[in-house]
């Protein structure tokens, strides 16, 4: 098929429609994450669709923006009254917990499959954080009656672990590409990213509240456009300053969501719908990047790492941290 603009529009609409229908399988116990990934794999380069993604940089940038909107939507629904009692355990899990998970998976891959240590640790860093899209979706769409502080800890950890995992991945890629490693520089960069991300995020949340309460639009739809513009501005400004954009976006959403501003309920619902769109698009694109032949060649490694992550690394890490 020749991919004209009209064809692309039709394909995108069909993908969204099929994904929405397939998401009904969640009631049967099939995770929506798997459903959307499967749809992406079906249209990938080695499957029915035969679509090949060649611009990886564009995909990376889109993924970062999509994850930012997902984090922002989750942050808007986060209640600080629920978060305050679990700040310490949540912070420990999203920092030390991610690091310990990375080390556990890395050492297992190194010792069991004789993988180079840096490559093994890089693999561990990539899978060390909680998938924020899945966590927010499961906790809120199914309305699970989790006891005590478990739910707010899970929400806080899933929202804050992504920046730490992202930083670990970048650091390990840098180590793999050079022989000179300055741990002092690594710690300094980590503290800088976390501090600047938090400062920009909290400041942006207060500023967004004042802007929404000050500005007046004749059309309600413009408020959602303004919110999208401010989210993109937070991402860009934080990156320029050298902070972690994911943390900044999540912190700004938590700050804004716990303060009063005009059109709060409608904007929260609109952001939830936009986050769903970003989740679907992100997972489909990830599925398109998966090569079934590579999965077949590495299924023993993949399944082994998954089992160790679920039944050993994660439980052991949480037991140590808490």
XYZ file of C-alpha atoms in Angstrom:
322
model
C 0.000 0.000 0.000
C 1.185 3.510 -0.792
C 1.065 5.592 2.350
C -0.621 8.824 1.354
C -2.011 11.308 3.843
C -5.538 9.925 3.401
C -4.341 6.364 3.962
C -2.514 7.346 7.131
C -5.626 9.068 8.517
C -7.757 6.000 7.808
C -5.163 3.654 9.336
C -4.904 5.775 12.494
C -8.685 5.876 12.925
C -8.962 2.115 12.412
C -6.162 1.465 14.898
C -7.857 3.587 17.550
C -11.218 1.923 16.880
C -9.782 -1.603 17.006
C -7.815 -0.770 20.155
C -10.912 0.578 21.885
C -12.856 -2.558 21.021
C -9.965 -4.754 22.108
C -9.720 -2.907 25.421
C -13.033 -4.522 26.352
C -10.995 -7.696 26.826
C -9.705 -6.195 30.081
C -12.932 -7.458 31.673
C -11.856 -10.952 30.679
C -8.588 -10.549 32.571
C -6.365 -9.571 29.629
C -4.278 -6.466 30.531
C -4.950 -3.515 28.221
C -1.189 -3.064 27.917
C -0.896 -6.427 26.158
C -3.890 -5.696 23.928
C -2.513 -2.422 22.569
C 0.986 -3.861 22.164
C -0.506 -6.746 20.193
C -2.327 -4.331 17.889
C 0.953 -2.529 17.254
C 2.765 -5.800 16.553
C 0.098 -6.812 14.029
C 0.813 -3.769 11.873
C 4.584 -3.826 12.433
C 7.296 -4.506 9.911
C 7.240 -8.303 10.389
C 3.462 -8.727 10.547
C 0.334 -8.026 8.507
C 0.733 -4.271 8.221
C 4.396 -4.256 7.283
C 4.832 -0.709 8.618
C 8.421 0.086 9.593
C 9.399 2.925 11.914
C 12.659 4.462 10.713
C 12.828 7.731 12.663
C 13.727 6.524 16.151
C 14.465 10.050 17.426
C 10.950 11.155 16.509
C 9.557 8.098 18.294
C 11.632 8.863 21.390
C 10.444 12.481 21.515
C 6.817 11.466 21.028
C 7.145 8.843 23.776
C 8.523 11.436 26.194
C 5.647 13.819 25.483
C 3.048 11.045 25.706
C 4.417 9.843 29.059
C 4.401 13.433 30.327
C 0.674 13.791 29.597
C -0.015 10.445 31.266
C 1.908 11.573 34.348
C 0.119 14.920 34.392
C -3.304 13.271 34.281
C -2.328 10.959 37.138
C -0.942 13.847 39.158
C -4.168 15.844 38.822
C -6.054 13.046 40.594
C -3.462 12.609 43.362
C -4.668 13.915 46.726
C -1.912 15.370 48.915
C -3.827 14.401 52.056
C -3.363 10.772 51.002
C 0.256 11.299 49.943
C 1.634 13.088 53.018
C 1.564 10.016 55.334
C 3.373 7.877 52.741
C 5.966 10.386 51.459
C 8.900 8.584 53.065
C 8.093 4.991 51.960
C 7.038 6.269 48.535
C 10.275 8.203 48.115
C 12.374 5.238 49.236
C 10.610 2.879 46.818
C 10.916 5.282 43.877
C 14.654 5.860 44.436
C 16.382 3.085 46.395
C 13.751 0.595 45.254
C 14.392 1.339 41.584
C 18.163 1.118 42.125
C 17.938 -2.232 43.961
C 15.634 -3.659 41.296
C 18.066 -2.544 38.607
C 20.979 -4.197 40.414
C 19.049 -7.435 41.066
C 17.965 -7.846 37.439
C 21.398 -6.792 36.174
C 23.260 -9.310 38.323
C 20.830 -12.088 37.368
C 21.290 -11.379 33.640
C 25.070 -11.152 34.101
C 25.488 -14.360 36.111
C 22.848 -16.494 34.377
C 23.221 -15.467 30.737
C 26.841 -14.248 30.813
C 25.763 -10.810 29.644
C 28.341 -7.971 29.960
C 27.786 -6.254 33.297
C 27.061 -2.771 31.911
C 24.648 -4.164 29.333
C 22.962 -6.254 32.034
C 22.609 -3.250 34.352
C 21.208 -1.190 31.482
C 18.576 -3.868 30.939
C 17.810 -3.763 34.653
C 17.454 0.026 34.612
C 14.968 -0.091 31.743
C 12.603 -2.484 33.566
C 13.202 -1.209 37.106
C 10.363 1.312 37.367
C 6.641 0.720 37.685
C 4.754 1.307 34.440
C 2.857 4.469 35.309
C 0.231 4.053 32.591
C -0.715 0.544 33.744
C -0.601 1.440 37.430
C -2.877 4.479 37.166
C -5.280 2.655 34.877
C -5.621 -0.447 37.068
C -5.882 1.455 40.338
C -8.515 3.903 39.105
C -10.544 2.238 36.398
C -11.166 -0.921 38.414
C -11.606 0.940 41.742
C -9.705 -1.704 43.675
C -10.460 -1.667 47.398
C -6.841 -1.815 48.551
C -6.385 -1.666 52.304
C -4.596 1.015 54.285
C -1.830 3.029 52.612
C -1.207 0.573 49.783
C -3.007 2.474 47.027
C -1.447 5.940 47.650
C 2.000 4.339 47.965
C 1.526 2.578 44.627
C 0.332 5.764 42.916
C 3.122 7.908 44.337
C 5.823 5.336 43.577
C 4.657 4.753 40.005
C 4.592 8.486 39.339
C 8.040 9.182 40.814
C 9.963 6.056 39.779
C 9.953 6.878 36.049
C 12.376 9.851 36.398
C 14.815 7.735 38.434
C 14.697 4.863 35.944
C 15.122 7.345 33.088
C 18.195 8.852 34.754
C 19.732 5.430 35.439
C 19.230 4.449 31.805
C 20.905 7.623 30.510
C 23.830 7.209 32.937
C 24.420 3.560 32.011
C 24.283 4.383 28.297
C 26.911 7.056 28.939
C 29.079 4.584 30.862
C 28.771 2.036 28.045
C 29.972 4.622 25.535
C 33.026 5.818 27.486
C 35.728 4.339 29.688
C 35.964 7.347 32.018
C 33.346 7.359 34.784
C 33.034 10.086 37.414
C 30.675 8.938 40.140
C 30.837 12.400 41.670
C 29.512 13.852 38.418
C 26.787 11.180 38.283
C 25.561 11.966 41.810
C 25.758 15.694 41.107
C 23.749 15.330 37.903
C 21.150 13.146 39.630
C 20.636 15.649 42.459
C 20.465 18.476 39.932
C 17.809 16.726 37.855
C 15.677 15.833 40.868
C 15.998 19.250 42.539
C 15.356 21.300 39.408
C 12.514 19.007 38.341
C 10.806 19.373 41.720
C 11.345 23.150 41.938
C 10.116 23.830 38.403
C 7.179 21.486 38.913
C 5.918 22.987 42.165
C 6.463 26.558 40.905
C 4.651 25.743 37.662
C 1.706 24.253 39.551
C 1.183 27.441 41.579
C 1.645 29.583 38.463
C -0.854 27.517 36.473
C -3.475 27.968 39.178
C -3.086 31.758 39.127
C -3.158 31.863 35.328
C -6.353 29.791 35.138
C -8.067 31.922 37.787
C -6.877 35.187 36.212
C -7.462 34.615 32.527
C -10.941 34.608 31.032
C -11.892 32.930 27.782
C -15.221 33.256 26.013
C -14.932 29.636 24.869
C -14.503 26.824 27.390
C -12.479 24.716 24.945
C -9.614 27.213 25.073
C -8.872 26.304 28.688
C -7.811 22.797 27.670
C -5.633 24.298 24.924
C -4.029 26.548 27.543
C -3.346 23.563 29.813
C -1.695 21.613 26.981
C 0.447 24.643 26.129
C 1.585 24.982 29.749
C 2.436 21.275 30.005
C 4.610 21.525 26.898
C 6.215 24.670 28.329
C 7.070 22.820 31.560
C 8.732 20.034 29.565
C 10.788 22.450 27.472
C 11.831 24.771 30.302
C 12.840 21.898 32.589
C 14.951 20.303 29.845
C 16.684 23.626 29.140
C 17.486 24.105 32.837
C 18.829 20.539 33.128
C 16.078 19.134 35.328
C 13.960 16.018 34.967
C 10.892 16.891 32.904
C 8.895 13.845 34.039
C 9.224 14.812 37.686
C 8.436 18.444 36.896
C 5.241 17.524 35.047
C 4.070 15.169 37.811
C 4.889 17.675 40.575
C 3.084 20.491 38.744
C -0.004 18.314 38.307
C -0.022 17.293 41.989
C 0.285 20.945 43.015
C -2.406 22.162 40.621
C -4.772 19.264 41.322
C -4.846 20.059 45.044
C -5.726 23.728 44.558
C -8.882 25.414 43.332
C -8.995 26.725 39.775
C -11.742 27.399 37.264
C -13.059 24.531 35.129
C -11.200 22.073 37.355
C -13.618 19.164 37.000
C -14.066 19.459 33.236
C -10.337 19.963 32.613
C -9.491 16.936 34.748
C -11.861 14.798 32.675
C -10.442 16.174 29.422
C -6.891 15.450 30.539
C -7.942 11.924 31.464
C -9.268 11.402 27.933
C -6.090 12.857 26.443
C -3.992 10.583 28.655
C -5.939 7.586 27.354
C -5.235 8.666 23.780
C -1.526 9.009 24.610
C -1.477 5.578 26.270
C -3.052 3.924 23.255
C -0.772 5.696 20.752
C 2.336 5.041 22.847
C 1.629 1.335 23.297
C 0.749 0.834 19.632
C 3.994 2.525 18.587
C 5.937 0.366 21.057
C 4.267 -2.706 19.580
C 5.315 -1.632 16.087
C 8.941 -1.563 17.284
C 8.740 -5.171 18.507
C 10.092 -7.766 16.104
C 8.464 -11.179 16.649
C 11.578 -12.909 15.292
C 13.713 -11.227 17.952
C 11.201 -12.251 20.618
C 11.425 -15.874 19.501
C 15.216 -15.767 19.536
C 15.313 -14.278 23.060
C 12.198 -15.726 24.675
C 14.153 -17.685 27.308
C 15.956 -14.527 28.446
C 12.771 -12.455 28.371
C 10.599 -14.924 30.258
C 13.340 -15.596 32.825
C 13.828 -11.881 33.511
C 10.073 -11.357 33.808
C 9.677 -14.193 36.317
C 12.651 -13.030 38.395
C 11.380 -9.439 38.314
C 7.866 -10.396 39.424
C 8.585 -13.089 41.995
C 12.072 -12.262 43.311
C 13.524 -8.823 42.535
C 10.439 -6.712 43.210
C 9.208 -8.453 46.382
C 12.745 -8.611 47.816
C 13.360 -4.938 47.013
C 10.098 -3.846 48.637
C 10.802 -6.006 51.706
C 14.246 -4.382 52.093
C 12.958 -0.830 51.543
C 9.899 -1.099 53.807
